[in-house]
Tab-separated table of C-alpha atoms and ligand atoms in Angstrom:
chain	number	residue	atom	x	y	z
A	1	UNK	CA	2.438	-14.152	26.078
A	2	UNK	CA	1.056	-17.569	25.118
A	3	UNK	CA	1.705	-18.413	21.434
A	4	UNK	CA	1.522	-22.203	21.349
A	5	UNK	CA	-1.580	-22.441	19.143
A	6	UNK	CA	-0.061	-20.029	16.557
A	7	UNK	CA	3.108	-22.131	16.612
A	8	UNK	CA	1.118	-25.339	16.041
A	9	UNK	CA	-0.856	-23.780	13.210
A	10	UNK	CA	2.289	-22.382	11.608
A	11	UNK	CA	3.787	-25.877	11.608
A	12	UNK	CA	0.641	-27.344	10.029
A	13	UNK	CA	0.470	-24.465	7.569
A	14	UNK	CA	4.019	-25.105	6.391
A	15	UNK	CA	2.975	-28.656	5.453
A	16	UNK	CA	0.254	-27.506	3.075
A	17	UNK	CA	1.038	-23.879	2.135
A	18	UNK	CA	4.490	-22.780	0.862
A	19	UNK	CA	6.225	-21.061	3.779
A	20	UNK	CA	2.984	-21.381	5.721
A	21	UNK	CA	1.472	-18.155	4.355
A	22	UNK	CA	-0.444	-16.913	1.325
A	23	UNK	CA	1.567	-13.671	1.008
A	24	UNK	CA	5.269	-13.583	1.940
A	25	UNK	CA	5.423	-10.646	4.371
A	26	UNK	CA	2.984	-12.431	6.711
A	27	UNK	CA	5.621	-15.058	7.534
A	28	UNK	CA	7.611	-12.750	9.887
A	29	UNK	CA	10.805	-13.676	8.000
A	30	UNK	CA	12.171	-10.141	8.298
A	31	UNK	CA	11.660	-9.995	12.056
A	32	UNK	CA	11.948	-13.654	13.069
A	33	UNK	CA	9.616	-15.527	15.374
A	34	UNK	CA	6.227	-17.066	14.791
A	35	UNK	CA	3.515	-15.246	12.859
A	36	UNK	CA	0.354	-14.786	14.888
A	37	UNK	CA	-2.662	-16.617	13.482
A	38	UNK	CA	-5.587	-14.262	13.753
A	39	UNK	CA	-8.952	-15.563	14.967
A	40	UNK	CA	-10.943	-12.337	14.740
A	41	UNK	CA	-10.723	-8.569	14.756
A	42	UNK	CA	-12.883	-5.679	15.889
A	43	UNK	CA	-12.247	-1.961	15.426
A	44	UNK	CA	-8.521	-1.319	16.093
A	45	UNK	CA	-7.911	-4.744	17.676
A	46	UNK	CA	-6.734	-8.150	16.485
A	47	UNK	CA	-7.282	-11.292	18.550
A	48	UNK	CA	-5.041	-14.279	17.853
A	49	UNK	CA	-5.796	-17.983	18.245
A	50	UNK	CA	-4.089	-18.015	21.660
A	51	UNK	CA	-6.479	-15.372	22.938
A	52	UNK	CA	-3.993	-12.459	22.851
A	53	UNK	CA	-5.315	-9.015	21.975
A	54	UNK	CA	-3.256	-6.569	19.898
A	55	UNK	CA	-3.641	-2.984	18.775
A	56	UNK	CA	-3.411	-3.365	14.998
A	57	UNK	CA	-1.137	-0.979	13.065
A	58	UNK	CA	-1.307	-3.009	9.843
A	59	UNK	CA	-5.051	-2.755	9.150
A	60	UNK	CA	-4.786	-5.507	6.503
A	61	UNK	CA	-2.012	-3.392	4.862
A	62	UNK	CA	-4.379	-0.498	4.356
A	63	UNK	CA	-7.939	-1.558	3.542
A	64	UNK	CA	-9.424	-1.335	7.054
A	65	UNK	CA	-9.718	2.470	7.086
A	66	UNK	CA	-12.859	2.313	9.223
A	67	UNK	CA	-11.499	-0.362	11.560
A	68	UNK	CA	-12.243	-4.087	11.544
A	69	UNK	CA	-15.753	-5.500	11.315
A	70	UNK	CA	-17.459	-2.152	10.890
A	71	UNK	CA	-21.167	-2.841	11.578
A	72	UNK	CA	-22.494	-0.960	8.544
A	73	UNK	CA	-20.032	-2.642	6.176
A	74	UNK	CA	-20.898	-6.044	7.648
A	75	UNK	CA	-24.641	-5.530	7.317
A	76	UNK	CA	-24.295	-4.287	3.718
A	77	UNK	CA	-22.224	-7.386	2.923
A	78	UNK	CA	-24.742	-9.734	4.575
A	79	UNK	CA	-27.715	-8.083	2.875
A	80	UNK	CA	-26.009	-8.180	-0.537
A	81	UNK	CA	-24.729	-11.758	-0.197
A	82	UNK	CA	-28.253	-12.961	0.592
A	83	UNK	CA	-29.249	-11.836	-2.914
A	84	UNK	CA	-26.518	-13.874	-4.601
A	85	UNK	CA	-22.756	-13.404	-4.703
A	86	UNK	CA	-21.774	-13.366	-8.366
A	87	UNK	CA	-23.757	-13.245	-11.601
A	88	UNK	CA	-21.294	-12.746	-14.444
A	89	UNK	CA	-23.602	-9.945	-15.550
A	90	UNK	CA	-23.617	-6.231	-14.716
A	91	UNK	CA	-25.161	-4.841	-11.506
A	92	UNK	CA	-26.235	-1.438	-10.201
A	93	UNK	CA	-23.643	-1.598	-7.382
A	94	UNK	CA	-20.791	-1.517	-9.911
A	95	UNK	CA	-22.155	1.692	-11.397
A	96	UNK	CA	-22.377	3.199	-7.912
A	97	UNK	CA	-18.832	2.232	-6.913
A	98	UNK	CA	-17.408	3.491	-10.224
A	99	UNK	CA	-19.308	6.765	-9.777
A	100	UNK	CA	-17.981	7.123	-6.210
A	101	UNK	CA	-14.384	6.712	-7.442
A	102	UNK	CA	-14.938	9.064	-10.390
A	103	UNK	CA	-16.451	11.594	-7.976
A	104	UNK	CA	-13.372	11.595	-5.756
A	105	UNK	CA	-10.538	11.447	-8.282
A	106	UNK	CA	-9.568	12.954	-11.659
A	107	UNK	CA	-10.480	9.783	-13.588
A	108	UNK	CA	-13.601	9.815	-15.785
A	109	UNK	CA	-13.995	6.046	-16.099
A	110	UNK	CA	-12.821	3.006	-14.155
A	111	UNK	CA	-12.708	-0.701	-14.805
A	112	UNK	CA	-13.177	-2.814	-11.675
A	113	UNK	CA	-10.840	-5.761	-11.070
A	114	UNK	CA	-10.032	-8.049	-8.120
A	115	UNK	CA	-6.580	-7.043	-6.880
A	116	UNK	CA	-4.047	-4.254	-7.087
A	117	UNK	CA	-1.798	-6.585	-9.066
A	118	UNK	CA	-4.502	-7.064	-11.655
A	119	UNK	CA	-5.023	-3.293	-11.850
A	120	UNK	CA	-1.356	-2.498	-12.518
A	121	UNK	CA	-0.976	-5.413	-14.930
A	122	UNK	CA	-4.011	-4.265	-16.891
A	123	UNK	CA	-3.091	-0.583	-16.885
A	124	UNK	CA	0.327	-1.376	-18.362
A	125	UNK	CA	-1.287	-3.341	-21.169
A	126	UNK	CA	-3.607	-0.413	-21.804
A	127	UNK	CA	-0.733	2.095	-21.849
A	128	UNK	CA	1.228	-0.082	-24.250
A	129	UNK	CA	-1.849	-0.648	-26.400
A	130	UNK	CA	-2.618	3.059	-26.629
A	131	UNK	CA	0.938	4.224	-27.366
A	132	UNK	CA	2.069	1.257	-29.440
A	133	UNK	CA	5.298	1.314	-27.402
A	134	UNK	CA	6.882	-1.458	-25.298
A	135	UNK	CA	9.061	0.078	-22.616
A	136	UNK	CA	7.960	1.116	-19.147
A	137	UNK	CA	9.797	3.170	-16.563
A	138	UNK	CA	9.443	2.320	-12.857
A	139	UNK	CA	11.271	3.240	-9.666
A	140	UNK	CA	13.470	1.129	-7.410
A	141	UNK	CA	11.597	0.193	-4.244
A	142	UNK	CA	8.162	0.888	-5.716
A	143	UNK	CA	5.928	-2.149	-5.440
A	144	UNK	CA	3.052	-2.532	-7.881
A	145	UNK	CA	1.963	-6.057	-7.052
A	146	UNK	CA	3.596	-9.184	-8.452
A	147	UNK	CA	3.296	-8.335	-12.155
A	148	UNK	CA	6.280	-9.877	-14.012
A	149	UNK	CA	7.484	-6.719	-15.704
A	150	UNK	CA	7.153	-4.702	-12.487
A	151	UNK	CA	8.864	-7.242	-10.266
A	152	UNK	CA	12.198	-5.574	-10.862
A	153	UNK	CA	13.784	-3.726	-7.947
A	154	UNK	CA	10.427	-3.991	-6.178
A	155	UNK	CA	9.664	-3.061	-2.562
A	156	UNK	CA	7.335	-4.579	0.067
A	157	UNK	CA	7.797	-8.327	0.593
A	158	UNK	CA	10.360	-8.337	-2.199
A	159	UNK	CA	12.399	-5.697	-0.318
A	160	UNK	CA	12.225	-7.710	2.865
A	161	UNK	CA	13.297	-10.910	1.151
A	162	UNK	CA	15.920	-9.148	-0.993
A	163	UNK	CA	14.511	-10.615	-4.198
A	164	UNK	CA	15.508	-8.021	-6.791
A	165	UNK	CA	13.499	-9.648	-9.511
A	166	UNK	CA	12.282	-13.183	-9.118
A	167	UNK	CA	13.083	-16.518	-10.707
A	168	UNK	CA	10.357	-17.162	-13.249
A	169	UNK	CA	10.378	-13.616	-14.546
A	170	UNK	CA	11.928	-13.843	-17.997
A	171	UNK	CA	14.788	-11.681	-19.230
A	172	UNK	CA	12.601	-10.710	-22.185
A	173	UNK	CA	9.946	-9.348	-19.820
A	174	UNK	CA	12.338	-7.232	-17.782
A	175	UNK	CA	14.266	-5.969	-20.832
A	176	UNK	CA	11.440	-3.532	-21.446
A	177	UNK	CA	11.502	-2.252	-17.847
A	178	UNK	CA	13.703	0.742	-17.092
A	179	UNK	CA	14.380	1.330	-13.379
A	180	UNK	CA	15.388	4.679	-11.870
A	181	UNK	CA	15.941	5.670	-8.241
A	182	UNK	CA	12.888	7.427	-6.822
A	183	UNK	CA	13.092	11.247	-6.693
A	184	UNK	CA	16.056	11.176	-9.145
A	185	UNK	CA	15.059	13.671	-11.850
A	186	UNK	CA	18.351	13.498	-13.730
A	187	UNK	CA	17.993	9.714	-14.079
A	188	UNK	CA	14.461	10.071	-15.488
A	189	UNK	CA	15.605	12.715	-17.970
A	190	UNK	CA	18.527	10.510	-19.026
A	191	UNK	CA	16.197	7.523	-19.528
A	192	UNK	CA	13.892	9.595	-21.735
A	193	UNK	CA	16.852	11.070	-23.637
A	194	UNK	CA	17.964	7.535	-24.481
A	195	UNK	CA	14.645	5.680	-24.925
A	196	UNK	CA	12.090	8.497	-25.234
A	197	UNK	CA	10.290	7.236	-28.335
A	198	UNK	CA	10.047	3.679	-26.972
A	199	UNK	CA	8.648	4.425	-23.503
A	200	UNK	CA	4.903	3.744	-23.200
A	201	UNK	CA	4.543	4.976	-19.632
A	202	UNK	CA	6.067	5.970	-16.358
A	203	UNK	CA	4.489	4.116	-13.440
A	204	UNK	CA	5.090	5.179	-9.856
A	205	UNK	CA	3.499	4.765	-6.462
A	206	UNK	CA	1.737	8.090	-5.954
A	207	UNK	CA	3.715	8.393	-2.745
A	208	UNK	CA	5.820	5.280	-2.204
A	209	UNK	CA	4.876	3.274	0.875
A	210	UNK	CA	6.389	-0.100	0.060
A	211	UNK	CA	10.027	0.772	0.864
A	212	UNK	CA	8.908	2.703	3.906
A	213	UNK	CA	7.132	5.974	3.212
A	214	UNK	CA	9.048	8.223	0.802
A	215	UNK	CA	7.069	11.275	-0.296
A	216	UNK	CA	7.605	12.864	-3.705
A	217	UNK	CA	10.264	15.590	-3.392
A	218	UNK	CA	9.553	19.199	-4.353
A	219	UNK	CA	12.214	21.015	-6.409
A	220	UNK	CA	11.699	24.661	-7.437
A	221	UNK	CA	8.047	24.320	-6.486
A	222	UNK	CA	7.514	21.274	-8.711
A	223	UNK	CA	6.446	18.030	-7.039
A	224	UNK	CA	8.105	14.830	-8.347
A	225	UNK	CA	4.760	13.559	-9.662
A	226	UNK	CA	4.248	16.824	-11.585
A	227	UNK	CA	7.767	16.466	-12.970
A	228	UNK	CA	7.067	12.911	-14.121
A	229	UNK	CA	3.782	13.898	-15.765
A	230	UNK	CA	5.509	16.768	-17.598
A	231	UNK	CA	8.496	14.743	-18.837
A	232	UNK	CA	6.370	11.735	-19.855
A	233	UNK	CA	3.940	13.881	-21.854
A	234	UNK	CA	6.781	15.775	-23.554
A	235	UNK	CA	7.847	12.403	-24.988
A	236	UNK	CA	4.384	11.095	-25.861
A	237	UNK	CA	4.366	8.689	-22.911
A	238	UNK	CA	1.611	8.272	-20.308
A	239	UNK	CA	1.988	9.045	-16.618
A	240	UNK	CA	0.475	6.339	-14.390
A	241	UNK	CA	-0.048	6.965	-10.710
A	242	UNK	CA	-0.446	3.801	-8.634
A	243	UNK	CA	-2.738	4.785	-5.764
A	244	UNK	CA	-3.499	1.232	-4.622
A	245	UNK	CA	-2.040	2.037	-1.196
A	246	UNK	CA	-2.590	5.805	-0.969
A	247	UNK	CA	-5.975	6.073	-2.727
A	248	UNK	CA	-8.813	7.013	-0.327
A	249	UNK	CA	-6.354	6.603	2.571
A	250	UNK	CA	-3.955	9.563	2.724
A	251	UNK	CA	-6.879	11.873	1.976
A	252	UNK	CA	-10.459	11.607	0.747
A	253	UNK	CA	-9.020	11.446	-2.784
A	254	UNK	CA	-5.642	9.908	-2.057
A	255	UNK	CA	-2.237	11.376	-2.898
A	256	UNK	CA	-3.986	13.324	-5.689
A	257	UNK	CA	-5.792	15.207	-2.902
A	258	UNK	CA	-2.434	16.208	-1.412
A	259	UNK	CA	-0.451	17.252	-4.495
A	260	UNK	CA	-3.148	17.870	-7.126
A	261	UNK	CA	-1.154	16.248	-9.950
A	262	UNK	CA	-3.534	14.806	-12.574
A	263	UNK	CA	-2.185	11.515	-13.970
A	264	UNK	CA	-3.146	10.011	-17.343
A	265	UNK	CA	-4.063	6.700	-15.762
A	266	UNK	CA	-4.491	5.609	-12.141
A	267	UNK	CA	-4.801	2.393	-10.179
A	268	UNK	CA	-6.743	1.849	-6.950
A	269	UNK	CA	-7.184	-1.022	-4.510
A	270	UNK	CA	-6.972	-1.694	-0.767
A	271	UNK	CA	-9.390	0.851	0.846
A	272	UNK	CA	-11.790	0.714	-2.124
A	273	UNK	CA	-12.439	-2.973	-1.413
A	274	UNK	CA	-13.251	-2.422	2.267
A	275	UNK	CA	-11.472	-5.671	3.175
A	276	UNK	CA	-12.664	-7.650	0.145
A	277	UNK	CA	-10.882	-8.305	-3.177
A	278	UNK	CA	-11.662	-5.222	-5.253
A	279	UNK	CA	-9.412	-2.873	-7.191
A	280	UNK	CA	-9.686	-0.636	-10.231
A	281	UNK	CA	-7.837	1.273	-12.886
A	282	UNK	CA	-9.052	4.368	-14.657
A	283	UNK	CA	-8.350	7.490	-16.651
A	284	UNK	CA	-10.025	9.837	-19.089
A	285	UNK	CA	-12.979	8.510	-21.079
A	286	UNK	CA	-10.835	8.842	-24.193
A	287	UNK	CA	-7.966	6.689	-22.867
A	288	UNK	CA	-10.323	4.155	-21.272
A	289	UNK	CA	-12.242	3.818	-24.567
A	290	UNK	CA	-9.301	1.764	-25.848
A	291	UNK	CA	-10.370	-1.032	-23.488
A	292	UNK	CA	-12.547	-3.926	-24.681
A	293	UNK	CA	-15.416	-4.069	-25.477
A	294	UNK	CA	-15.291	-0.363	-26.472
A	295	UNK	CA	-11.756	-0.706	-27.824
A	296	UNK	CA	-9.160	-3.272	-28.813
A	297	UNK	CA	-7.127	-3.730	-25.618
A	298	UNK	CA	-8.424	-6.919	-23.988
A	299	UNK	CA	-9.103	-7.199	-20.278
A	300	UNK	CA	-11.707	-9.270	-18.406
A	301	UNK	CA	-12.579	-10.980	-15.111
A	302	UNK	CA	-15.099	-13.601	-13.966
A	303	UNK	CA	-15.506	-12.087	-10.495
A	304	UNK	CA	-14.722	-8.458	-11.377
A	305	UNK	CA	-17.217	-6.117	-9.728
A	306	UNK	CA	-18.850	-8.970	-7.816
A	307	UNK	CA	-21.616	-7.597	-5.613
A	308	UNK	CA	-20.152	-8.509	-2.220
A	309	UNK	CA	-16.732	-6.888	-2.708
A	310	UNK	CA	-18.354	-3.983	-4.501
A	311	UNK	CA	-20.808	-3.197	-1.723
A	312	UNK	CA	-18.068	-3.520	0.927
A	313	UNK	CA	-15.955	-0.967	-0.953
A	314	UNK	CA	-18.883	1.305	-1.706
A	315	UNK	CA	-20.067	1.328	1.911
A	316	UNK	CA	-16.527	1.973	3.143
A	317	UNK	CA	-16.037	4.910	0.779
A	318	UNK	CA	-19.432	6.401	1.628
A	319	UNK	CA	-18.586	6.235	5.343
A	320	UNK	CA	-15.092	7.691	4.765
A	321	UNK	CA	-16.046	11.310	5.305
A	322	UNK	CA	-13.781	14.329	5.823
A	323	UNK	CA	-14.312	13.819	9.556
A	324	UNK	CA	-12.884	10.277	9.312
A	325	UNK	CA	-9.756	11.542	7.558
A	326	UNK	CA	-9.353	14.392	10.072
A	327	UNK	CA	-9.488	11.871	12.927
A	328	UNK	CA	-6.909	9.553	11.311
A	329	UNK	CA	-4.647	12.524	10.475
A	330	UNK	CA	-4.741	13.673	14.111
A	331	UNK	CA	-3.994	10.153	15.393
A	332	UNK	CA	-1.078	9.932	12.951
A	333	UNK	CA	0.295	13.332	14.087
A	334	UNK	CA	0.169	12.242	17.722
A	335	UNK	CA	1.702	8.818	17.113
A	336	UNK	CA	4.574	10.150	14.984
A	337	UNK	CA	5.461	12.682	17.685
A	338	UNK	CA	5.343	10.018	20.404
A	339	UNK	CA	7.486	7.539	18.432
A	340	UNK	CA	10.042	10.250	17.670
A	341	UNK	CA	10.110	11.280	21.336
A	342	UNK	CA	10.588	7.743	22.631
A	343	UNK	CA	13.361	6.945	20.124
A	344	UNK	CA	15.132	10.238	20.846
A	345	UNK	CA	14.929	9.631	24.605
A	346	UNK	CA	16.510	6.204	24.090
A	347	UNK	CA	19.233	7.659	21.832
A	348	UNK	CA	18.080	5.769	18.728
A	349	UNK	CA	18.817	7.545	15.428
A	350	UNK	CA	15.751	7.567	13.165
A	351	UNK	CA	13.888	9.369	10.400
A	352	UNK	CA	10.076	9.413	10.312
A	353	UNK	CA	8.526	10.219	6.937
A	354	UNK	CA	4.912	10.581	5.941
A	355	UNK	CA	2.428	11.221	3.177
A	356	UNK	CA	-0.687	12.514	4.841
A	357	UNK	CA	-1.546	10.077	7.643
A	358	UNK	CA	0.612	7.271	6.195
A	359	UNK	CA	4.047	7.103	7.823
A	360	UNK	CA	6.983	4.870	8.586
A	361	UNK	CA	10.026	4.883	10.824
A	362	UNK	CA	13.509	4.368	9.349
A	363	UNK	CA	16.205	3.246	11.808
A	364	UNK	CA	18.927	5.212	10.019
A	365	UNK	CA	22.544	6.007	10.828
A	366	UNK	CA	23.208	9.004	13.048
A	367	UNK	CA	23.171	12.195	10.943
A	368	UNK	CA	20.787	10.962	8.215
A	369	UNK	CA	17.900	13.456	8.049
A	370	UNK	CA	15.946	12.274	5.007
A	371	UNK	CA	15.364	9.053	3.086
A	372	UNK	CA	14.695	10.085	-0.518
A	373	UNK	CA	15.070	6.717	-2.246
A	374	UNK	CA	15.399	2.953	-1.986
A	375	UNK	CA	19.204	3.008	-1.876
A	376	UNK	CA	19.035	5.120	1.303
A	377	UNK	CA	16.135	3.102	2.750
A	378	UNK	CA	18.140	-0.107	2.409
A	379	UNK	CA	20.877	1.403	4.560
A	380	UNK	CA	18.754	1.302	7.711
A	381	UNK	CA	19.462	-0.865	10.755
A	382	UNK	CA	16.918	-3.625	10.343
A	383	UNK	CA	18.171	-5.320	13.537
A	384	UNK	CA	16.996	-2.285	15.513
A	385	UNK	CA	13.583	-2.475	13.872
A	386	UNK	CA	13.441	-6.195	14.666
A	387	UNK	CA	14.055	-5.565	18.381
A	388	UNK	CA	11.576	-2.677	18.384
A	389	UNK	CA	8.954	-4.789	16.611
A	390	UNK	CA	9.150	-7.700	19.054
A	391	UNK	CA	9.121	-5.444	22.113
A	392	UNK	CA	5.948	-3.807	20.781
A	393	UNK	CA	4.397	-7.188	19.923
A	394	UNK	CA	5.145	-8.520	23.431
A	395	UNK	CA	3.259	-5.501	24.783
A	396	UNK	CA	0.270	-6.122	22.511
A	397	UNK	CA	0.990	-3.748	19.619
A	398	UNK	CA	1.033	-5.341	16.178
A	399	UNK	CA	3.342	-3.389	13.831
A	400	UNK	CA	4.012	-4.291	10.193
A	401	UNK	CA	6.557	-7.142	10.438
A	402	UNK	CA	9.154	-5.415	8.240
A	403	UNK	CA	11.235	-2.243	8.441
A	404	UNK	CA	10.205	-1.433	4.861
A	405	UNK	CA	6.468	-1.002	5.413
A	406	UNK	CA	4.127	1.839	6.290
A	407	UNK	CA	2.161	1.926	9.545
A	408	UNK	CA	-1.606	2.043	9.069
A	409	UNK	CA	-4.190	3.622	11.349
A	410	UNK	CA	-7.979	3.484	11.257
A	411	UNK	CA	-10.798	5.740	12.354
A	412	UNK	CA	-11.186	3.495	15.425
A	413	UNK	CA	-7.684	4.249	16.771
A	414	UNK	CA	-9.009	6.553	19.474
A	415	UNK	CA	-7.358	8.181	22.481
A	416	UNK	CA	-7.431	5.041	24.632
A	417	UNK	CA	-5.908	2.935	21.847
A	418	UNK	CA	-3.200	5.513	21.131
A	419	UNK	CA	-2.361	5.651	24.830
A	420	UNK	CA	-1.823	1.905	24.853
A	421	UNK	CA	0.639	2.243	21.945
A	422	UNK	CA	2.389	5.208	23.576
A	423	UNK	CA	2.851	3.305	26.841
A	424	UNK	CA	4.627	0.503	24.952
A	425	UNK	CA	7.084	2.816	23.179
A	426	UNK	CA	9.797	3.442	25.830
A	427	UNK	CA	10.481	-0.286	26.347
A	428	UNK	CA	10.577	-0.875	22.576
A	429	UNK	CA	12.864	2.129	22.025
A	430	UNK	CA	15.275	0.826	24.672
A	431	UNK	CA	15.199	-2.610	22.973
A	432	UNK	CA	16.091	-0.939	19.669
A	433	UNK	CA	18.929	0.965	21.358
A	434	UNK	CA	20.344	-2.283	22.745
A	435	UNK	CA	20.142	-4.155	19.403
B	501	PLP	C1	-0.646	-3.478	-2.376
B	501	PLP	C2	-0.183	-2.770	-3.595
B	501	PLP	C3	-0.346	-3.328	-4.876
B	501	PLP	C4	-0.826	-4.733	-5.092
B	501	PLP	O1	-2.116	-4.920	-4.673
B	501	PLP	P1	-2.633	-6.440	-4.379
B	501	PLP	O2	-4.082	-6.271	-4.109
B	501	PLP	O3	-1.832	-6.928	-3.206
B	501	PLP	O4	-2.346	-7.228	-5.600
B	501	PLP	C5	-0.022	-2.544	-5.966
B	501	PLP	N1	0.460	-1.309	-5.821
B	501	PLP	C6	0.652	-0.751	-4.595
B	501	PLP	C7	1.167	0.638	-4.501
B	501	PLP	C8	0.353	-1.471	-3.454
B	501	PLP	O5	0.595	-0.936	-2.248
């Protein structure tokens, strides 16, 4: 596989962009080698600057639910852009996108923002403003964007780079952040027993996908999200479900569609922007009324709800029908079975976990049957993933370049595309076995 142009660009990029990338996980640091510079994409395929074609299992880390360059999304974007791209004044499209989100989820109102990070940052301010309390509780390995107070024991790129917090995040900021292991009910109860009247909110990924996919556990019929909502409310705290990754991806509604737990506040991003910068946070009309200009909690944005991103998200959501989700679910079922089969045939110990169609593969020790938390996830054999990743890449399959990330499918991953992935698996599984 020819990669000389990517290599050249990566060298130039490192001169003018820190580490050569604008988001750390893109740099391939966890897997080694040269990141591929992408020239274009169509449906389930990426094409790099050297002319190589890949089946894409990253899908821009989630947004491209309908596949790349969907013709109806593109024409909506072109039509809208021709009428002007940002006004700093309200538009009808914003009302339509908000209504679409409200129609799919338990929130009654949403505020549109530009990134998932902005959504989680703003929702924390709102929760603190409403409760008059300072502390927040989060889970190890859950990633909520690069918000200072949430960049403690965070997953995603931070997991890959082993940055537990980050220089530049002050001690004062993190002092108000309590971290528990995911799925650890006793730890949450202990935290509330000690700090109950100071905790503004519990924030969690609705189903964590940034330390690999770790679904909420069910104990005595109660899902972990339901447990969190119950314990938070018993102490006058708010339960915030971060659905930036899962929202409108794991089901028409998101994780809410799978477990039915109604949070106090929610965050959305990724799919709802259709490949453009758009995100949102929302809740009941009562809670959201605390936000300026209706209420006192300040939040604003020059480009928030800009027509181009808004119409891309709106068109994507309108095209994301039950049939689309059924197709992605079926593709996910098939792919998980094939990956498990290939790894088993090659004698590679592994655990595959999923939330709806979102899944990831943990290269665990022999005998491990479940990965309930970050501590367990970190115990996996990243060198086996690395070998697996490069063997897949060499055969034209582009996996997330980290063992701690979910694999993403789109509605365009059809039978022929799946077959191409499946044909690459035995070689990659043998590479993992040899690593
Ligand atoms: C991606 C992600 C974010 C951050 O979103 P950005 O748009 O990258 O800022 C927040 N929370 C979760 C769960 C995410 O997966």
